Tab-separated table of C-alpha atoms and ligand atoms in Angstrom:
chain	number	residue	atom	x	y	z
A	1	UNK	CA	0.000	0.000	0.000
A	2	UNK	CA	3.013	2.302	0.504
A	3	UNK	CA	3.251	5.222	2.588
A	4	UNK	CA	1.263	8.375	1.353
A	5	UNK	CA	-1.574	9.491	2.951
A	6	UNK	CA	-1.625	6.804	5.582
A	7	UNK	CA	-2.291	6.755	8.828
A	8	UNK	CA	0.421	5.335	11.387
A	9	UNK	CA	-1.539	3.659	14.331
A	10	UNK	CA	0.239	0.791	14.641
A	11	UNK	CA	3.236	-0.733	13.250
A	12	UNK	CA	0.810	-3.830	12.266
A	13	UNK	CA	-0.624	-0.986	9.441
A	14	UNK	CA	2.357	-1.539	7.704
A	15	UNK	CA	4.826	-4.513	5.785
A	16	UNK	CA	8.686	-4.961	6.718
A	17	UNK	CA	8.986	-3.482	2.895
A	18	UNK	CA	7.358	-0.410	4.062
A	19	UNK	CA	9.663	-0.277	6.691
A	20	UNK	CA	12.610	-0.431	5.105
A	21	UNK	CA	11.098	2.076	2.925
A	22	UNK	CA	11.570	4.419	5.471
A	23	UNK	CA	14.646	3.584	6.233
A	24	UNK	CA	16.440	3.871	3.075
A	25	UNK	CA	14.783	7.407	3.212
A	26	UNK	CA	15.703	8.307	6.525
A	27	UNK	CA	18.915	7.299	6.079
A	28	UNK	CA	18.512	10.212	2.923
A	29	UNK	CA	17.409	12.369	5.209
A	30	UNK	CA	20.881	12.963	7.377
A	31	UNK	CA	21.983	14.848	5.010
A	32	UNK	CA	19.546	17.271	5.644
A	33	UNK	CA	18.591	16.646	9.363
A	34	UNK	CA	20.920	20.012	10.500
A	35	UNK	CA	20.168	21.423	7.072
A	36	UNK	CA	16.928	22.412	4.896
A	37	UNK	CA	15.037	20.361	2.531
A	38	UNK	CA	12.040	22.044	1.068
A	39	UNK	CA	9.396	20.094	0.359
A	40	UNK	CA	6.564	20.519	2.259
A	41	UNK	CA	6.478	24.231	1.899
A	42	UNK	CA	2.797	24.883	2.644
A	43	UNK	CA	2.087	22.178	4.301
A	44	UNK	CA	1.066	22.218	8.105
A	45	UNK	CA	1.153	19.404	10.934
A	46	UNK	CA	-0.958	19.694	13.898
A	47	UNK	CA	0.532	18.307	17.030
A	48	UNK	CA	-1.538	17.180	19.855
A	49	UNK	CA	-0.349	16.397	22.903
A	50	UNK	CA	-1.913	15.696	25.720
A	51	UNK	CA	0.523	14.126	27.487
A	52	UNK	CA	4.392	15.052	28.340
A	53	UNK	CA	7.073	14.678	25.315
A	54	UNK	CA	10.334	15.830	24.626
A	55	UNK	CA	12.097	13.650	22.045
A	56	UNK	CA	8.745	12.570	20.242
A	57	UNK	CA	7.136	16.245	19.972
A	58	UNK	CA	10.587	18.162	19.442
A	59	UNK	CA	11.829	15.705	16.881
A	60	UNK	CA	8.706	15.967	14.861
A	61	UNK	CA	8.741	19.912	14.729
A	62	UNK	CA	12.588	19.343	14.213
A	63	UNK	CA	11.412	17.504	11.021
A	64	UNK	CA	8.802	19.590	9.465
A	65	UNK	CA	10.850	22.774	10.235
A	66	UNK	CA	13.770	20.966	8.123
A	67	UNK	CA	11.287	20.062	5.495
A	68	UNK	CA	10.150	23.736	5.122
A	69	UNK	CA	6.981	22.726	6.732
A	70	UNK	CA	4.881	24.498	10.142
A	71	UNK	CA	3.132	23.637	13.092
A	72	UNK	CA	0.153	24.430	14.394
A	73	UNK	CA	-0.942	22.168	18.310
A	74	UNK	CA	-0.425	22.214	21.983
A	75	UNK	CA	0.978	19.987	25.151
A	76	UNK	CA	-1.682	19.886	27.838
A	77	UNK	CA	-5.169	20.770	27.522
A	78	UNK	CA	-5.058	23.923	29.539
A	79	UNK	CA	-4.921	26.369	26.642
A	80	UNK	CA	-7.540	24.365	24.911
A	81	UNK	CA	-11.061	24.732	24.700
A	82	UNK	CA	-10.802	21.045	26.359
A	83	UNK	CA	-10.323	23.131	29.353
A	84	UNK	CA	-14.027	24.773	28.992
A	85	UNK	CA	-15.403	20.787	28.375
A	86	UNK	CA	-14.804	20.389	24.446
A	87	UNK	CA	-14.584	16.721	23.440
A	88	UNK	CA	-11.610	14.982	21.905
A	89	UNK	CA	-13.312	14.557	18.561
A	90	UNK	CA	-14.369	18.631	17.898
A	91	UNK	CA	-11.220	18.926	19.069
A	92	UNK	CA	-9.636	16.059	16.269
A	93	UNK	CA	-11.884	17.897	13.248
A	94	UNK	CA	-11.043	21.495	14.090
A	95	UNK	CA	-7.395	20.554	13.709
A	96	UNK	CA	-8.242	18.170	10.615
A	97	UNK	CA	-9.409	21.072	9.127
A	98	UNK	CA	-6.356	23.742	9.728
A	99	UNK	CA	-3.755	20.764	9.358
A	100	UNK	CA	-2.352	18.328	6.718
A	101	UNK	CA	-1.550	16.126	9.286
A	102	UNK	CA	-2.037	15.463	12.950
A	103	UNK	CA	0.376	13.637	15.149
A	104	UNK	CA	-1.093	12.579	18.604
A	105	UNK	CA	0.088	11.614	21.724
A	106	UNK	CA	-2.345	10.477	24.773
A	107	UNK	CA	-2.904	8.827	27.866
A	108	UNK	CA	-6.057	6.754	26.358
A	109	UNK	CA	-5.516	3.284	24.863
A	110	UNK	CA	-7.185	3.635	21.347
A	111	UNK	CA	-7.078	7.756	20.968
A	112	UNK	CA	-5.004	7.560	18.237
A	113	UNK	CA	-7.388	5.242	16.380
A	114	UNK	CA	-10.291	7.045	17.471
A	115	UNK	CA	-8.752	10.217	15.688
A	116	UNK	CA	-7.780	8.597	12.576
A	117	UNK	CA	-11.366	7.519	12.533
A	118	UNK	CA	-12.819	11.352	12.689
A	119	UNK	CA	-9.931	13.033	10.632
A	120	UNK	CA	-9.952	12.737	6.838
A	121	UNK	CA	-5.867	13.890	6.995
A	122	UNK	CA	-3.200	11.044	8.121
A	123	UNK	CA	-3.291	10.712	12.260
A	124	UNK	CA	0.143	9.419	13.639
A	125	UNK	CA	0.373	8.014	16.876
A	126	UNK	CA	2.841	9.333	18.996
A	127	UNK	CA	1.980	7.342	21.995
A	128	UNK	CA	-1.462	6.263	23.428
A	129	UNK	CA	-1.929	4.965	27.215
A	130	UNK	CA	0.686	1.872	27.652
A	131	UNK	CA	-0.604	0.484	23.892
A	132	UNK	CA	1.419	1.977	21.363
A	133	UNK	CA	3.947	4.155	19.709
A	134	UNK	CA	4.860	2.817	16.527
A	135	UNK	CA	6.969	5.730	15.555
A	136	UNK	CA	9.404	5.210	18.461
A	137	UNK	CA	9.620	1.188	17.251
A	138	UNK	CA	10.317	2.606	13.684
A	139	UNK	CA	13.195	5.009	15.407
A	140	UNK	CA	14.457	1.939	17.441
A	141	UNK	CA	14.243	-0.397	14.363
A	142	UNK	CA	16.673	2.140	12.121
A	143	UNK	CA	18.954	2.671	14.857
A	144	UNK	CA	19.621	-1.429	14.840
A	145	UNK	CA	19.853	-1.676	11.418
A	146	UNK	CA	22.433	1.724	11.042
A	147	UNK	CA	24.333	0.292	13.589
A	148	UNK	CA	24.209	-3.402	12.462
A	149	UNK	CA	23.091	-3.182	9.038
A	150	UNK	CA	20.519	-5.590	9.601
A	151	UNK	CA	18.257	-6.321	12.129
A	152	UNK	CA	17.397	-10.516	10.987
A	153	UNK	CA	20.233	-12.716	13.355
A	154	UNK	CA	20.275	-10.103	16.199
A	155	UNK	CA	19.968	-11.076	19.919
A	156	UNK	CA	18.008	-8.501	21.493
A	157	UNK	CA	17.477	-7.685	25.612
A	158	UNK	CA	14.799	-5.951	26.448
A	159	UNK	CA	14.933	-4.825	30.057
A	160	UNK	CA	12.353	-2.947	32.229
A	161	UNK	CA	8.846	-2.339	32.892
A	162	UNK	CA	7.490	-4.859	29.990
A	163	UNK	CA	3.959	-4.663	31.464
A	164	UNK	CA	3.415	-0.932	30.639
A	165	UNK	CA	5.539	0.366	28.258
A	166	UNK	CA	3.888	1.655	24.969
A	167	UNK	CA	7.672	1.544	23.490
A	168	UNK	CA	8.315	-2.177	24.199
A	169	UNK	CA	4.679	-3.787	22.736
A	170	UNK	CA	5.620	-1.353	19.479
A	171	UNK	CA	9.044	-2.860	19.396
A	172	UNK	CA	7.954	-6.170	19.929
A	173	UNK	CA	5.697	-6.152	16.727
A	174	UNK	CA	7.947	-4.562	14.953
A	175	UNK	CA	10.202	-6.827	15.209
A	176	UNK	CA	8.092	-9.582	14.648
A	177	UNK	CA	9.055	-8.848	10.762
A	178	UNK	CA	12.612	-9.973	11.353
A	179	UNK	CA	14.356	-13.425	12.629
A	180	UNK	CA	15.305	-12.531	15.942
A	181	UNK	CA	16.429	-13.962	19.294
A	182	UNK	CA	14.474	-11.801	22.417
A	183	UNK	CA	15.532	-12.042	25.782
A	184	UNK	CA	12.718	-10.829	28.119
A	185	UNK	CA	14.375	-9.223	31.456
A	186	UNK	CA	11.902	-7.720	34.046
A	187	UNK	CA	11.271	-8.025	37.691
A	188	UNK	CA	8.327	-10.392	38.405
A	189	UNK	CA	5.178	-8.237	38.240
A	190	UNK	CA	6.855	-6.238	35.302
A	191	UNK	CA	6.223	-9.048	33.315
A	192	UNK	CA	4.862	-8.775	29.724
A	193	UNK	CA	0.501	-8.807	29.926
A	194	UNK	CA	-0.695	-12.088	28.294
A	195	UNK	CA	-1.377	-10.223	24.937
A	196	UNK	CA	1.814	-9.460	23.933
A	197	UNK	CA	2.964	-13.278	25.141
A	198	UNK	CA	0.152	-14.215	22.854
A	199	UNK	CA	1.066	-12.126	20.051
A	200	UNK	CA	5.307	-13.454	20.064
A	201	UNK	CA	3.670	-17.048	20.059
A	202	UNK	CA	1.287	-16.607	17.502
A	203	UNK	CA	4.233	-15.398	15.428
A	204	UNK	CA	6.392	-17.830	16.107
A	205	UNK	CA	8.736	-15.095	18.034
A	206	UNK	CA	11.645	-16.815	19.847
A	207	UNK	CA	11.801	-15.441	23.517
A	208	UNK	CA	12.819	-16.472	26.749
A	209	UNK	CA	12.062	-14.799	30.115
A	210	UNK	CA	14.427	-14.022	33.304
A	211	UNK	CA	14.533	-11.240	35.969
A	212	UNK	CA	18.170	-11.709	35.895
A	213	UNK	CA	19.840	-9.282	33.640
A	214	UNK	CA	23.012	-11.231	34.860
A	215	UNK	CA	21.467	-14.243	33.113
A	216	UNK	CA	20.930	-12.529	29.595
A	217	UNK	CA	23.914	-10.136	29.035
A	218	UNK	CA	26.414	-12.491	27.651
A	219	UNK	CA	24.272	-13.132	24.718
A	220	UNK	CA	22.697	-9.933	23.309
A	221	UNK	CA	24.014	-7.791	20.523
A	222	UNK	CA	21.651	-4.968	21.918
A	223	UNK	CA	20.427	-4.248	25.110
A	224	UNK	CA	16.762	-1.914	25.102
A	225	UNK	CA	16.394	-0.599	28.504
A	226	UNK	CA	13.018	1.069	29.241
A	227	UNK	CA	12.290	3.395	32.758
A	228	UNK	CA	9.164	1.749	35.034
A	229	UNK	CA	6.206	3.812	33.703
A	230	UNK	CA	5.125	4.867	36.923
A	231	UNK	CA	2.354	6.840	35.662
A	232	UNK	CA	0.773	4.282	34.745
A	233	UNK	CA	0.499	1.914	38.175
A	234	UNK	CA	-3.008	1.446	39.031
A	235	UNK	CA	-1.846	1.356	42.570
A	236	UNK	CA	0.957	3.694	43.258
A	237	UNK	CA	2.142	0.982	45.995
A	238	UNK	CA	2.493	-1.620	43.489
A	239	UNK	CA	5.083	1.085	41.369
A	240	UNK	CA	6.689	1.240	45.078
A	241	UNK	CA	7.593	-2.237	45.331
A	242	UNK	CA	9.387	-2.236	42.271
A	243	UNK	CA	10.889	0.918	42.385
A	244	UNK	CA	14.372	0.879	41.650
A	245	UNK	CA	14.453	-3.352	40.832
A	246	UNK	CA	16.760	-3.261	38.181
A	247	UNK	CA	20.033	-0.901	36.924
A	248	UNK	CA	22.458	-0.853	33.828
A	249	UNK	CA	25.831	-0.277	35.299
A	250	UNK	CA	29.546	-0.958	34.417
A	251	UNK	CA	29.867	-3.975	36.403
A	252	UNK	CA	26.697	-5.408	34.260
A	253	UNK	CA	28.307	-4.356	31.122
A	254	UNK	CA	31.737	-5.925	32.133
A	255	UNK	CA	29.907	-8.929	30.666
A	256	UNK	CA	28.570	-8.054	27.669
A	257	UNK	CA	30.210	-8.511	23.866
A	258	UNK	CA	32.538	-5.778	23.366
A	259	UNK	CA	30.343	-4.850	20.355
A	260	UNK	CA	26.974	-4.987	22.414
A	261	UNK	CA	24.857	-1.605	22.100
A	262	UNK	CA	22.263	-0.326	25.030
A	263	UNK	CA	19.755	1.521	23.396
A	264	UNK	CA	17.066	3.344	25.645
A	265	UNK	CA	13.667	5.110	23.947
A	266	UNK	CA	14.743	7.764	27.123
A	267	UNK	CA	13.601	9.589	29.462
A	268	UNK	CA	15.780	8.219	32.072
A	269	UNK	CA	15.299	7.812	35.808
A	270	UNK	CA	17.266	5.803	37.425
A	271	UNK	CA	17.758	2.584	35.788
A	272	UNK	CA	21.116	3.400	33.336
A	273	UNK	CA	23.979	4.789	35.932
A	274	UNK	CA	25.351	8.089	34.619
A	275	UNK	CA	28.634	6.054	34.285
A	276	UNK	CA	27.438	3.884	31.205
A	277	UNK	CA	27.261	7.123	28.862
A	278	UNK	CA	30.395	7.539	28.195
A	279	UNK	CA	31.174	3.882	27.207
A	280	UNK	CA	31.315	2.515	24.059
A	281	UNK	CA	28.160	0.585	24.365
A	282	UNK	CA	25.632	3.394	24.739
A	283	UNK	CA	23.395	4.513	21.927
A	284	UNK	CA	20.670	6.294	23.366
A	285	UNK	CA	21.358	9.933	22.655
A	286	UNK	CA	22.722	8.376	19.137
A	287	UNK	CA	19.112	7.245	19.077
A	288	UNK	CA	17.092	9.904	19.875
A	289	UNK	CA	18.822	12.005	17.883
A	290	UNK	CA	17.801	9.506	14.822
A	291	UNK	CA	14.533	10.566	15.616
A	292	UNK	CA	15.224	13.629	13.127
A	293	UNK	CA	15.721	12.172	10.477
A	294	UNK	CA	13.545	9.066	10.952
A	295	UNK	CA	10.519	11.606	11.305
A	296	UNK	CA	11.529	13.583	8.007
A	297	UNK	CA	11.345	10.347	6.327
A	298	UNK	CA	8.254	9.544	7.680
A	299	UNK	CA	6.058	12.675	7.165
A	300	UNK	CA	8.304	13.384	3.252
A	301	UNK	CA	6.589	9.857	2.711
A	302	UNK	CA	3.235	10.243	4.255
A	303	UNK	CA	2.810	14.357	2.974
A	304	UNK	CA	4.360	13.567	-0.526
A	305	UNK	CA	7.035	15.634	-0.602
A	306	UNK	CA	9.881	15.375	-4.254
A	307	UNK	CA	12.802	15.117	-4.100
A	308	UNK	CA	15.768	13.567	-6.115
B	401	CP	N1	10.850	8.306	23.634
B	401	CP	C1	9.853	9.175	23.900
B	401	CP	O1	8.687	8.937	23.554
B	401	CP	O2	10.246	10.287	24.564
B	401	CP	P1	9.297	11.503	24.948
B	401	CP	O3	8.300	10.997	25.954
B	401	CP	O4	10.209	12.562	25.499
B	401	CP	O5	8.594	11.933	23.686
């Protein structure tokens, strides 16, 4: 189906060719990611946030900015006519109808979806409750295969809160598309929720499970660290007894392959010591700063912007 004019709800929307689509073009895109490319001149993105961002928000007004593009949106409802009791979908047409796009980010599983369903222009998903964000997979995908140059044959880690992070079920079926070895690592009661455990076995998804980092470190070519997403405990006594459960730090590492990469969607708390950034193994600022580029790709390819 190719990219233009889609939406991006899940990574399931699209095919590993699409994928590497994007890749090939984001990899294009570096050369203008500090520069100008003018292609969307005109067009406008609408960015909705109604939860926090950095990376995701910044990095997509990075992109359209480089692409000659402009913004139109908000973080929080406060400025909003939310505020005075408008509904998410007046909200979703009013900017359907100023925008060309609208990229999305909030706390309810299915928002994004709903959106795409009132808007007529392409709705990404930048993040929705502890479902998805299929652009941050897409960023985490491209960073394996620049590093790597492929992404089939890798042994991947995954470490952290796999219960509630958006960034690890979007990674998970992304990489569903590729032969690769996963090494679940959480404490107990982080523990992937049965759909996801479903969804690996239904795709035949080799995986094992241990809340041993110790245990998996030897064998991974990249190790994907994610914070405990304590925003979204039910119970904030059940984000207490697993506060602090698990930490990257140079005596971990000690172990690894000299060549092994820790990637991390960021932000951090606690759980990668400050000591690990300046090793060789870290990627994560590499990473988010992909996020550029990745996201010019992605909205040049959605928007239908030419260029040689
Ligand atoms: N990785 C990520 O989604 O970061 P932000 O929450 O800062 O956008």
């Amino acid at each position: 189906m190719g990219w233009l004019g889609r939406d991006v709800i899940t990574v399931l929307d699209f095919k590993r060719e699409d994928l590497e689509v994007l890749f090939t073009e984001a990899l294009n895109m570096e050369k203008y990611a500090k520069s100008r490319l003018d292609i969307l001149n005109g067009k406008v993105l609408a960015l909705a946030f109604f939860e926090p961002s950095t990376r995701t928000r910044l990095s997509f007004e990075t992109a359209m900015l480089r692409l000659g593009g402009s913004m139109i949106g908000f973080s929080g409802t406060e400025a909003t006519s939310m505020a005075k009791g408008e509904n998410l979908a007046d909200t979703i047409r009013m900017l359907d109808s100023y925008a060309n796009a609208i990229v999305i980010r909030h706390s309810l599983e299915g928002a994004a979806r709903f959106a795409a369903e009132v808007a007529e222009s392409p709705v990404i998903n930048a993040g929705d409750g502890s479902q998805n964000h299929p652009t941050q997979a897409m960023l985490d995908l491209y960073t394996m295969w620049r590093e790597f140059g492929t992404i089939d044959g890798l042994s991947i880690g995954i470490l952290g809160d796999l219960r509630y992070a958006r960034v690890v079920n979007s990674l998970i079926q992304a990489l569903s598309y590729y032969k690769v070895k996963l090494h679940l690592i959480s404490p107990e009661p982080l523990k992937p929720r049965r759909e996801l455990l479903e969804f690996m076995s239904s795709r035949g998804m080799a995986y094992d499970w241990t809340d041993d980092p110790y245990k998996a470190i030897g064998d991974v070519d990249v190790l994907y660290v994610v914070r405990i997403q304590r925003e979204r405990f039910p119970d904030p006594m059940d984000y207490e007894r697993v506060r602090g459960a698990y930490k990257v730090d140079l005596k971990l590492i000690e172990r690894a392959k000299p060549s092994m990469i820790i990637m991390h969607p960021l932000p951090r708390v606690d759980e990668v010591d400050f000591a690990v950034d300046s090793t060789h193994h870290a990627r994560y600022f590499k990473q988010a700063g992909l996020g550029v580029p990745l996201r010019m790709a992605l909205l040049k390819l959605i928007l239908g912007g030419d260029h040689e």
